[in-house]
Amino acid sequence: MNMLGRAEFGVSTFYAASHPNDKCGPNGLPLTPNSIKVLGRFQYLTTIEHPWLCRYIDIAKSKHERMLVVTEYYKTTLQSQLESGKYSRYHSHCLSVIDGLSYLHSKGITHHNLSTDNILLQTDTDIKLAEYGMYYMTDWGADVNFPIGLPQYMAPEIVCSGPVEIDDETEDSLQPEIGPKVDTWSLGIILLELILKRQLWRDISLPEVLQKLLNLINSEMSPLDFLANEEGFSDQLKTLSKDLLDLLRFCLTLAPSRRPTAEELKKHTIFREERQRMTPHKNGFTMCTMKLRCKDLELPSYDDEIYDPDHLSQRGMAEVYYLWQLAGGELEAVLKKAGMVKTQPPVNLLPCCGIPDGDMFGQERDKAELLDRTVVILPQEQLRNRLKDIEERAYYPLLEDEYADNSQLPTSPSSCDLTMTASLPLVIREKDVEYQFHRIILYERLLRAYPYKRPNIWKEARVDIPPLNRAHVWAALLEVEGDIENIYSSIDKETPIPTDRQIEVDIPRCHQYHELLSSPTAHAKFKRLLKAWVVSNPQYVYWQGLDSLCAPFLALNFNHEGHSFCSSLLPIACLSRFIPKYLNKFFLKDNSPIIQEYLAVFAHLIAFHDPELSNHLDGIGFIPDLYAIPWFLTMYAHVFPMHKILHLWDTLLLGNSSFPLCIGVAILYQLRDRLLSFGFNECILLFSDMPEIDIEKCVQDSIKIFCSTPKSATYRQHACKPRKQKNDDRPNVSYYSRDYNEQPQNDLSMEPIAIEELKAEKCPRISAEDMIELGEFLGAPLSRSPTKKRANSKPMIIIVDVRSADEFRKGMVQGSINIPFMTAFSPEGELCPCPAVTTLNSRRSQVIVVVGNRGRNASNFANELVRLNYSRVCVLHRGIDILKTTGLLTVAPADI
Amino acid sequence: MPKSVEKDFVFNFSSRGLSSRLTVPVTIPLRSSAAEFEVKDFASVEKKDAEHAFPKVYHTLIHSPALETLLNLEHIYALSMENLTQQRDRDLRRLEEKHQLEMEEALQHVGENFKDDDINVLAQRHFDNMQMVEAKWAKELSELREEQKREYHDWVHRVYEDTQTASTPPYVNRMRNVTTALPAAEDEERQVQLSRLEESFTIHLGAQMKTTHNLRLLCTHVMDLCRHKPHTVGGIVVPQPQRLQTAMSLYSNSLCGLILLVDNRLNSYTGIKREFAAVCEQSTDFHFPDLAQQLSAVETALTQASTVRASRQQQQQQETDSSSVHSSGSNSSGSSENQDKSMGARLHTGDFYLTKHSNLSEVHVVFHLVVDENVRTGDITSRHPAILSIRNIIRLCFRYDIQTLTIPLLLTHEMTEEMTIPWCLKRAELLFKCVKGFMIEMATYSSLVSRTIQFLVPRGMSEEMFAQISNMLPGIFRLSNPLVVKST
């Protein structure tokens, strides 16, 4: 985590070049807008972390290809220092710049934009390089119309190579990327300026600068001598030390091949002393690592002098920026206030004619698109005002205490507000700055203690997950742990494999409305991720839909400041935990038995909760196979937009492998009225393009459905098998997270059922075990059933025995009613009235367990009940026989 | 000749005290150590700024209490303009009648008092007379227009300066008095003239991420969207409410566009073009050049377009030539070149030109889309140039914040005998589907702004057919979730 410290946030803006007309790429799709490309490439910059470099924090795209970039910023620049004339620290600063540059170069980034006005002074002694990502994020200048870097500092080879050219076919820059050595030249010029205490070539026009640069190139003299001659500082040069002069000459070498790299400069004799004092740079916290995280921990000693009352400055930059946005901060408004957004009204920018090929004519160039290098500081007052009432303690919540005294949220003067906030809809909570503040700090602490604090993370996640921490919370919920770097970085993601073609076809169709996911960078990541999964799971194949499944993980880990190297590996690690949990065996080459079973169970669940709808859909032949396969195969990632998937999965990840089925039923609930009135064709049409679904309601409904479904009713033989060794660190409080399959099996548990049998039945089966528990036949309730007990404990179930009256009298479950199947229904298909039926009708809200012999009578009876719109009907698996060993059967009292 | 590359190097130095912007077109011979630089200064920045100030000033005023005053002023100007055009029309009509009478009389006495030559001379004189009077009127009109425009601009600037200084400008109260003094509306004036058949839909587009848009099916004459209808309150002509709407959104990010189908001659002499020109002339456009000037600008741009088109054709020709083993020989290229030259800046089917207006009723931007007779009669496919052009127009709308676009659904402004019900339905389906596709395509990378598309069908369509077309729409577009109110 990079602390905010004294840093400001600076926002700068530029226009990406817009494509002249709608050309298509080699794949037949329209060209990606440059702004999207920049957006994708930018994400890598957020991972750059170094003491001499400003952090890149965020990028946003606004209308008409305008980009807004947020970075760490300081008001003092080297240039302003130079102008004020009291500057003498060039020696140590120079080494810092070199160190920063060499780090950038090692990360594959060329600065290309170095000048005195983007070397910022954090304190008097420490510098920070800014604007170093411009060249990288614009694909080495290809995505913008303006040159990057000031001509005064441009290395000769930049001018000679001319402007950037772009290949029409591949959209890539044709230019050989100009190497990192251009930065050495710029450094040379800057060093010279610092020594001379004045700026070179500053008061002359741009063409003159370029002219002088050309003269320099063509001159016989060495560049330094040429400059000395031109600018008349030969005398000053003579007073310099030999080492310094040597360094200058070294930097200002005309031929790039002989010019040193930043790494080589570091070794220059002039820096010998400083080099020894430099400490190697360490990157911050990583979530999953095998290294000892406390190795370098030094407990801070309490010292009044270093005590800083500005607690916000101790928080991470990304975090503060996120809160800044929540507190009403808007980049464009800030820019507008600074007069940086001078757009013309669109009516004045229109062209005056066009031809069918798509070309337009008679347009004026919008002057606003020219580059303005000003950086505007984001005012933090609003945020600080919002947070000023928060107690100091809230910045450092104590995890242990808090859980001991069971208070849900940290106390603050407005704590009552917070508990109230917690009951508001999720979308409102996510916009509440104070609430998010507490949540973020809490999660940040918990995640640092992961995996030790996993139970607490589970508990908190049931309340909600703040968007800022979501990527890591998900990883925690999926129990990603261990040395993921070692496991996943060794996977071969490059060698072509047969599925490459399909992957390449699918990626440009997957969640492309999402700005990040539609960028070429994301496409490349997508491909690596999918290939990595396919290669590392040889027993599985690539099925279409896997791409959608990857998208949420990719989008999440793209979005936020990754914990450096972890970020590229987290998606694959999450995916590799997600698929076995929810989609076990779905990606087998022959996955039809698995899907068939899944759909059959889904059909049962619909009948269980909504017999009327089930009857209607069955009647018109609209079976789940026709619409629900993409739902389950992608865990709804294919049918919802990203922001809804995230909210849905927040809950889904807390549930067990049956939970997705309940979501399916909840979706049908929302469309119920329409489905009931529709015929087959209209239903097909309705689902061909998923209608808008209220996702929060869907989540709430599916939780309700889940809670009112006996666990064994959603039993699937293909669900994942229990993992062998299991350390009990997940809280046992949650009926939610437990998987039925992970429980110990016994005689009374559910068993695999043949698929034909499943399909023939309309109702789910309940295991004897579940029935005993729900009926509380054994007194003390186990914590295995999802169904919550109410205080005034009425029985949850009503048992309907459909055997003949004789058999019933010989041995029955206590409290059960007897409706013999043979005589139960009238010729019209209605239930023949009798006292037992009256009892049944009076207890319709309860789960009806139909108990029969081994034959089909019980399930047929249940089917009839469903036909008559009785809800919550299920059949006891293996009939009455299974209860014989339990001693629950009693002989009926004679008077019935 | 060395191969060279050119590109503008553009710098904006406003941040560093140097206020000038520079464009440096650079010509650099490739792979050569010596580089040449051509330098050009961007000098006219200052002048342009003054010109660009007006939109901002106007936009501020129209969203201030000065709004009413501004509109009334525009209205008064419009009335005097209308007055003058009416006079002109009367005058011309009288002259025409007079000429006709004279001519008839002359023709009756041919051979007696008049010889054939005399008739010719008379005709010539009539023609000259007519031209002279027309020219006189045109001059008068343009003078009035210029004067109004100048006055208006001055006035706007002055009021703007007033609002910047004074707290409550006096004109506000004055104009308030004027408006409140209006007599009460009479009953017949309260009646809304229902000449339009109209139906609206709210739709969702997109598979995962959905955007909401509005569609409207509209049956009226296309000029009704442009022409200001006389609107009276208690016998006094007052500005139409639509005028307010148009004025307030003129420099905003929600413009209204209209596709007008025209033939391939760039003038305003015949048919719908003449009607449109007449509507434009009714009042002075205070913001944009008048129609004739805009058309001449279009003409200049068209020459540019034709060179692009020619070079593209040539390229295609070359490609087909090289693939077809040079069978046709060299004579074809010569003739095609001649053809290109003679065509000059002509309009082709599917081209469009664009005019901007501030004085029309519900429209700011008019796309004049060139179509030919084929469109009216024959069957067309989605690859027809007119359809491709509609795609480009929609793209333009997305790019430049034109939030409402009116498209002639049948690609014609008149109902004719040949337009049978199946033909109409087929055409409507084609347009619906194409527009849906284009909208999905354009929405890919743009923000989630909802837009309004108005499908216009010609007046004279039967209500039955209108209903049929409107029934077709929900099958093609996904309507947004209906809100079902339940009694229980």
PDB file of C-alpha atoms in Angstrom, chain A residues 370-540:
ATOM      1  CA  LEU A 370      -4.705  20.124 -28.783  1.00  0.00           C
ATOM      2  CA  LEU A 371      -2.566  18.966 -25.928  1.00  0.00           C
ATOM      3  CA  ASP A 372      -2.480  21.010 -22.780  1.00  0.00           C
ATOM      4  CA  ARG A 373       0.115  19.788 -20.335  1.00  0.00           C
ATOM      5  CA  THR A 374      -1.324  21.464 -17.274  1.00  0.00           C
ATOM      6  CA  VAL A 375      -1.952  19.269 -14.250  1.00  0.00           C
ATOM      7  CA  VAL A 376      -4.869  20.334 -12.089  1.00  0.00           C
ATOM      8  CA  ILE A 377      -4.864  19.436  -8.410  1.00  0.00           C
ATOM      9  CA  LEU A 378      -7.942  17.712  -7.078  1.00  0.00           C
ATOM     10  CA  PRO A 379      -9.221  19.596  -4.055  1.00  0.00           C
ATOM     11  CA  GLN A 380      -9.497  17.292  -1.063  1.00  0.00           C
ATOM     12  CA  GLU A 381     -11.503  19.638   1.191  1.00  0.00           C
ATOM     13  CA  GLN A 382     -14.805  18.052   0.387  1.00  0.00           C
ATOM     14  CA  LEU A 383     -13.616  14.606   1.348  1.00  0.00           C
ATOM     15  CA  ARG A 384     -11.894  15.805   4.489  1.00  0.00           C
ATOM     16  CA  ASN A 385     -15.029  17.663   5.499  1.00  0.00           C
ATOM     17  CA  ARG A 386     -17.095  14.575   5.112  1.00  0.00           C
ATOM     18  CA  LEU A 387     -14.682  12.568   7.222  1.00  0.00           C
ATOM     19  CA  LYS A 388     -13.850  15.166   9.837  1.00  0.00           C
ATOM     20  CA  ASP A 389     -16.326  13.833  12.393  1.00  0.00           C
ATOM     21  CA  ILE A 390     -14.925  10.364  12.318  1.00  0.00           C
ATOM     22  CA  GLU A 391     -13.125   9.371  15.459  1.00  0.00           C
ATOM     23  CA  GLU A 392      -9.427   8.773  15.250  1.00  0.00           C
ATOM     24  CA  ARG A 393      -9.951   5.258  16.513  1.00  0.00           C
ATOM     25  CA  ALA A 394     -11.965   4.375  13.456  1.00  0.00           C
ATOM     26  CA  TYR A 395      -8.825   4.606  11.369  1.00  0.00           C
ATOM     27  CA  TYR A 396      -7.318   1.745  13.320  1.00  0.00           C
ATOM     28  CA  PRO A 397     -10.071  -0.733  14.140  1.00  0.00           C
ATOM     29  CA  LEU A 398      -9.113  -3.534  16.481  1.00  0.00           C
ATOM     30  CA  LEU A 399     -10.220  -6.782  15.005  1.00  0.00           C
ATOM     31  CA  GLU A 400     -10.074  -8.989  18.087  1.00  0.00           C
ATOM     32  CA  ASP A 401     -11.881  -6.696  20.513  1.00  0.00           C
ATOM     33  CA  GLU A 402     -14.592  -5.908  18.172  1.00  0.00           C
ATOM     34  CA  TYR A 403     -15.539  -9.467  17.617  1.00  0.00           C
ATOM     35  CA  ALA A 404     -15.385 -10.188  21.303  1.00  0.00           C
ATOM     36  CA  ASP A 405     -18.015  -7.675  22.306  1.00  0.00           C
ATOM     37  CA  ASN A 406     -20.010  -8.468  19.210  1.00  0.00           C
ATOM     38  CA  SER A 407     -20.606  -4.966  17.990  1.00  0.00           C
ATOM     39  CA  GLN A 408     -21.107  -5.056  14.283  1.00  0.00           C
ATOM     40  CA  LEU A 409     -19.561  -1.824  13.187  1.00  0.00           C
ATOM     41  CA  PRO A 410     -16.845   0.359  14.617  1.00  0.00           C
ATOM     42  CA  THR A 411     -18.102   3.105  16.811  1.00  0.00           C
ATOM     43  CA  SER A 412     -18.113   6.662  15.703  1.00  0.00           C
ATOM     44  CA  PRO A 413     -20.250   9.640  16.598  1.00  0.00           C
ATOM     45  CA  SER A 414     -22.472   8.664  13.751  1.00  0.00           C
ATOM     46  CA  SER A 415     -22.432   4.986  14.496  1.00  0.00           C
ATOM     47  CA  CYS A 416     -26.175   4.792  14.726  1.00  0.00           C
ATOM     48  CA  ASP A 417     -26.224   6.139  11.221  1.00  0.00           C
ATOM     49  CA  LEU A 418     -23.934   3.397  10.124  1.00  0.00           C
ATOM     50  CA  THR A 419     -26.061   0.608  11.438  1.00  0.00           C
ATOM     51  CA  MET A 420     -28.905   2.271   9.644  1.00  0.00           C
ATOM     52  CA  THR A 421     -26.883   2.534   6.497  1.00  0.00           C
ATOM     53  CA  ALA A 422     -26.186  -1.162   6.694  1.00  0.00           C
ATOM     54  CA  SER A 423     -29.859  -1.857   6.185  1.00  0.00           C
ATOM     55  CA  LEU A 424     -30.158   0.320   3.086  1.00  0.00           C
ATOM     56  CA  PRO A 425     -30.062  -1.120  -0.413  1.00  0.00           C
ATOM     57  CA  LEU A 426     -26.647  -2.160  -1.604  1.00  0.00           C
ATOM     58  CA  VAL A 427     -26.387   0.437  -4.348  1.00  0.00           C
ATOM     59  CA  ILE A 428     -26.873   3.183  -1.782  1.00  0.00           C
ATOM     60  CA  ARG A 429     -24.375   1.662   0.607  1.00  0.00           C
ATOM     61  CA  GLU A 430     -21.813   1.536  -2.147  1.00  0.00           C
ATOM     62  CA  LYS A 431     -22.151   5.273  -2.632  1.00  0.00           C
ATOM     63  CA  ASP A 432     -22.026   6.240   1.034  1.00  0.00           C
ATOM     64  CA  VAL A 433     -18.617   7.631   1.717  1.00  0.00           C
ATOM     65  CA  GLU A 434     -18.615   7.183   5.474  1.00  0.00           C
ATOM     66  CA  TYR A 435     -19.926   3.654   5.322  1.00  0.00           C
ATOM     67  CA  GLN A 436     -17.424   2.674   2.670  1.00  0.00           C
ATOM     68  CA  PHE A 437     -14.674   4.267   4.672  1.00  0.00           C
ATOM     69  CA  HIS A 438     -15.312   1.951   7.582  1.00  0.00           C
ATOM     70  CA  ARG A 439     -15.801  -1.082   5.415  1.00  0.00           C
ATOM     71  CA  ILE A 440     -12.655  -0.504   3.419  1.00  0.00           C
ATOM     72  CA  ILE A 441     -10.471  -0.057   6.456  1.00  0.00           C
ATOM     73  CA  LEU A 442     -11.940  -3.119   8.093  1.00  0.00           C
ATOM     74  CA  TYR A 443     -11.484  -5.276   5.026  1.00  0.00           C
ATOM     75  CA  GLU A 444      -8.045  -3.965   4.393  1.00  0.00           C
ATOM     76  CA  ARG A 445      -7.028  -5.090   7.851  1.00  0.00           C
ATOM     77  CA  LEU A 446      -8.747  -8.449   7.540  1.00  0.00           C
ATOM     78  CA  LEU A 447      -7.154  -9.127   4.181  1.00  0.00           C
ATOM     79  CA  ARG A 448      -3.744  -8.390   5.585  1.00  0.00           C
ATOM     80  CA  ALA A 449      -4.382 -11.106   8.124  1.00  0.00           C
ATOM     81  CA  TYR A 450      -5.580 -13.553   5.499  1.00  0.00           C
ATOM     82  CA  PRO A 451      -5.782 -16.555   5.682  1.00  0.00           C
ATOM     83  CA  TYR A 452      -5.740 -16.386   9.472  1.00  0.00           C
ATOM     84  CA  LYS A 453      -8.745 -14.063   9.506  1.00  0.00           C
ATOM     85  CA  ARG A 454     -10.728 -15.928   6.894  1.00  0.00           C
ATOM     86  CA  PRO A 455     -13.704 -16.625   9.209  1.00  0.00           C
ATOM     87  CA  ASN A 456     -14.106 -12.906   9.804  1.00  0.00           C
ATOM     88  CA  ILE A 457     -13.926 -12.181   6.107  1.00  0.00           C
ATOM     89  CA  TRP A 458     -16.722 -14.679   5.561  1.00  0.00           C
ATOM     90  CA  LYS A 459     -18.788 -13.063   8.202  1.00  0.00           C
ATOM     91  CA  GLU A 460     -18.295  -9.567   6.846  1.00  0.00           C
ATOM     92  CA  ALA A 461     -18.880 -10.637   3.288  1.00  0.00           C
ATOM     93  CA  ARG A 462     -22.353 -11.673   4.270  1.00  0.00           C
ATOM     94  CA  VAL A 463     -23.070  -8.034   5.029  1.00  0.00           C
ATOM     95  CA  ASP A 464     -21.537  -6.686   1.856  1.00  0.00           C
ATOM     96  CA  ILE A 465     -18.275  -6.357  -0.005  1.00  0.00           C
ATOM     97  CA  PRO A 466     -16.924  -2.892  -0.784  1.00  0.00           C
ATOM     98  CA  PRO A 467     -16.148  -2.543  -4.495  1.00  0.00           C
ATOM     99  CA  LEU A 468     -12.612  -1.396  -3.797  1.00  0.00           C
ATOM    100  CA  ASN A 469     -11.654  -4.596  -2.013  1.00  0.00           C
ATOM    101  CA  ARG A 470     -13.790  -6.953  -4.025  1.00  0.00           C
ATOM    102  CA  ALA A 471     -10.993  -8.588  -6.013  1.00  0.00           C
ATOM    103  CA  HIS A 472      -9.168  -9.721  -2.931  1.00  0.00           C
ATOM    104  CA  VAL A 473     -12.238 -10.563  -0.911  1.00  0.00           C
ATOM    105  CA  TRP A 474     -13.364 -12.859  -3.689  1.00  0.00           C
ATOM    106  CA  ALA A 475      -9.986 -14.517  -3.716  1.00  0.00           C
ATOM    107  CA  ALA A 476     -10.305 -14.982   0.022  1.00  0.00           C
ATOM    108  CA  LEU A 477     -13.802 -16.409  -0.285  1.00  0.00           C
ATOM    109  CA  LEU A 478     -12.587 -18.815  -2.920  1.00  0.00           C
ATOM    110  CA  GLU A 479      -9.837 -19.802  -0.554  1.00  0.00           C
ATOM    111  CA  VAL A 480      -7.066 -18.910  -2.899  1.00  0.00           C
ATOM    112  CA  GLU A 481      -3.907 -19.364  -0.950  1.00  0.00           C
ATOM    113  CA  GLY A 482      -0.407 -20.620  -1.100  1.00  0.00           C
ATOM    114  CA  ASP A 483       2.261 -19.700  -3.524  1.00  0.00           C
ATOM    115  CA  ILE A 484       0.091 -18.823  -6.500  1.00  0.00           C
ATOM    116  CA  GLU A 485       2.983 -17.154  -8.200  1.00  0.00           C
ATOM    117  CA  ASN A 486       4.927 -20.362  -8.414  1.00  0.00           C
ATOM    118  CA  ILE A 487       1.992 -22.493  -9.414  1.00  0.00           C
ATOM    119  CA  TYR A 488       0.575 -20.304 -12.132  1.00  0.00           C
ATOM    120  CA  SER A 489       3.493 -18.440 -13.582  1.00  0.00           C
ATOM    121  CA  SER A 490       5.036 -21.705 -14.688  1.00  0.00           C
ATOM    122  CA  ILE A 491       2.040 -22.526 -16.919  1.00  0.00           C
ATOM    123  CA  ASP A 492       2.794 -22.258 -20.602  1.00  0.00           C
ATOM    124  CA  LYS A 493       0.472 -19.626 -22.007  1.00  0.00           C
ATOM    125  CA  GLU A 494       2.249 -19.058 -25.301  1.00  0.00           C
ATOM    126  CA  THR A 495       2.518 -22.299 -27.261  1.00  0.00           C
ATOM    127  CA  PRO A 496      -0.337 -22.564 -29.754  1.00  0.00           C
ATOM    128  CA  ILE A 497      -2.998 -25.112 -28.861  1.00  0.00           C
ATOM    129  CA  PRO A 498      -5.940 -26.328 -30.937  1.00  0.00           C
ATOM    130  CA  THR A 499      -8.495 -24.264 -29.013  1.00  0.00           C
ATOM    131  CA  ASP A 500      -6.734 -20.990 -29.842  1.00  0.00           C
ATOM    132  CA  ARG A 501      -8.949 -20.347 -32.810  1.00  0.00           C
ATOM    133  CA  GLN A 502     -12.154 -20.682 -30.853  1.00  0.00           C
ATOM    134  CA  ILE A 503     -10.774 -18.561 -28.049  1.00  0.00           C
ATOM    135  CA  GLU A 504      -9.846 -15.835 -30.483  1.00  0.00           C
ATOM    136  CA  VAL A 505     -13.315 -15.855 -31.976  1.00  0.00           C
ATOM    137  CA  ASP A 506     -15.030 -15.680 -28.608  1.00  0.00           C
ATOM    138  CA  ILE A 507     -13.009 -13.015 -26.877  1.00  0.00           C
ATOM    139  CA  PRO A 508     -14.078 -10.077 -29.075  1.00  0.00           C
ATOM    140  CA  ARG A 509     -17.680 -10.980 -28.278  1.00  0.00           C
ATOM    141  CA  CYS A 510     -17.397 -11.207 -24.526  1.00  0.00           C
ATOM    142  CA  HIS A 511     -18.661  -8.266 -22.450  1.00  0.00           C
ATOM    143  CA  GLN A 512     -17.405  -5.776 -24.965  1.00  0.00           C
ATOM    144  CA  TYR A 513     -19.506  -2.912 -23.635  1.00  0.00           C
ATOM    145  CA  HIS A 514     -17.054  -2.908 -20.754  1.00  0.00           C
ATOM    146  CA  GLU A 515     -14.403  -0.338 -21.502  1.00  0.00           C
ATOM    147  CA  LEU A 516     -11.578  -2.301 -20.006  1.00  0.00           C
ATOM    148  CA  LEU A 517     -12.538  -5.692 -21.346  1.00  0.00           C
ATOM    149  CA  SER A 518     -12.836  -4.364 -24.873  1.00  0.00           C
ATOM    150  CA  SER A 519      -9.264  -3.096 -24.946  1.00  0.00           C
ATOM    151  CA  PRO A 520      -6.573  -5.013 -26.820  1.00  0.00           C
ATOM    152  CA  THR A 521      -4.677  -5.381 -23.552  1.00  0.00           C
ATOM    153  CA  ALA A 522      -7.671  -7.153 -22.054  1.00  0.00           C
ATOM    154  CA  HIS A 523      -7.992  -9.376 -25.104  1.00  0.00           C
ATOM    155  CA  ALA A 524      -4.398 -10.462 -24.688  1.00  0.00           C
ATOM    156  CA  LYS A 525      -4.939 -11.113 -21.005  1.00  0.00           C
ATOM    157  CA  PHE A 526      -8.123 -12.994 -21.747  1.00  0.00           C
ATOM    158  CA  LYS A 527      -6.282 -15.239 -24.111  1.00  0.00           C
ATOM    159  CA  ARG A 528      -3.482 -15.976 -21.695  1.00  0.00           C
ATOM    160  CA  LEU A 529      -5.941 -16.658 -18.937  1.00  0.00           C
ATOM    161  CA  LEU A 530      -8.065 -19.039 -20.976  1.00  0.00           C
ATOM    162  CA  LYS A 531      -5.051 -20.828 -22.345  1.00  0.00           C
ATOM    163  CA  ALA A 532      -3.566 -21.154 -18.915  1.00  0.00           C
ATOM    164  CA  TRP A 533      -6.754 -22.738 -17.661  1.00  0.00           C
ATOM    165  CA  VAL A 534      -7.068 -25.106 -20.597  1.00  0.00           C
ATOM    166  CA  VAL A 535      -3.438 -26.155 -20.343  1.00  0.00           C
ATOM    167  CA  SER A 536      -3.505 -26.656 -16.618  1.00  0.00           C
ATOM    168  CA  ASN A 537      -6.700 -28.709 -16.725  1.00  0.00           C
ATOM    169  CA  PRO A 538      -5.970 -31.420 -19.280  1.00  0.00           C
ATOM    170  CA  GLN A 539      -9.038 -33.418 -18.244  1.00  0.00           C
ATOM    171  CA  TYR A 540     -11.279 -30.557 -19.404  1.00  0.00           C
TER     172      TYR A 540
END
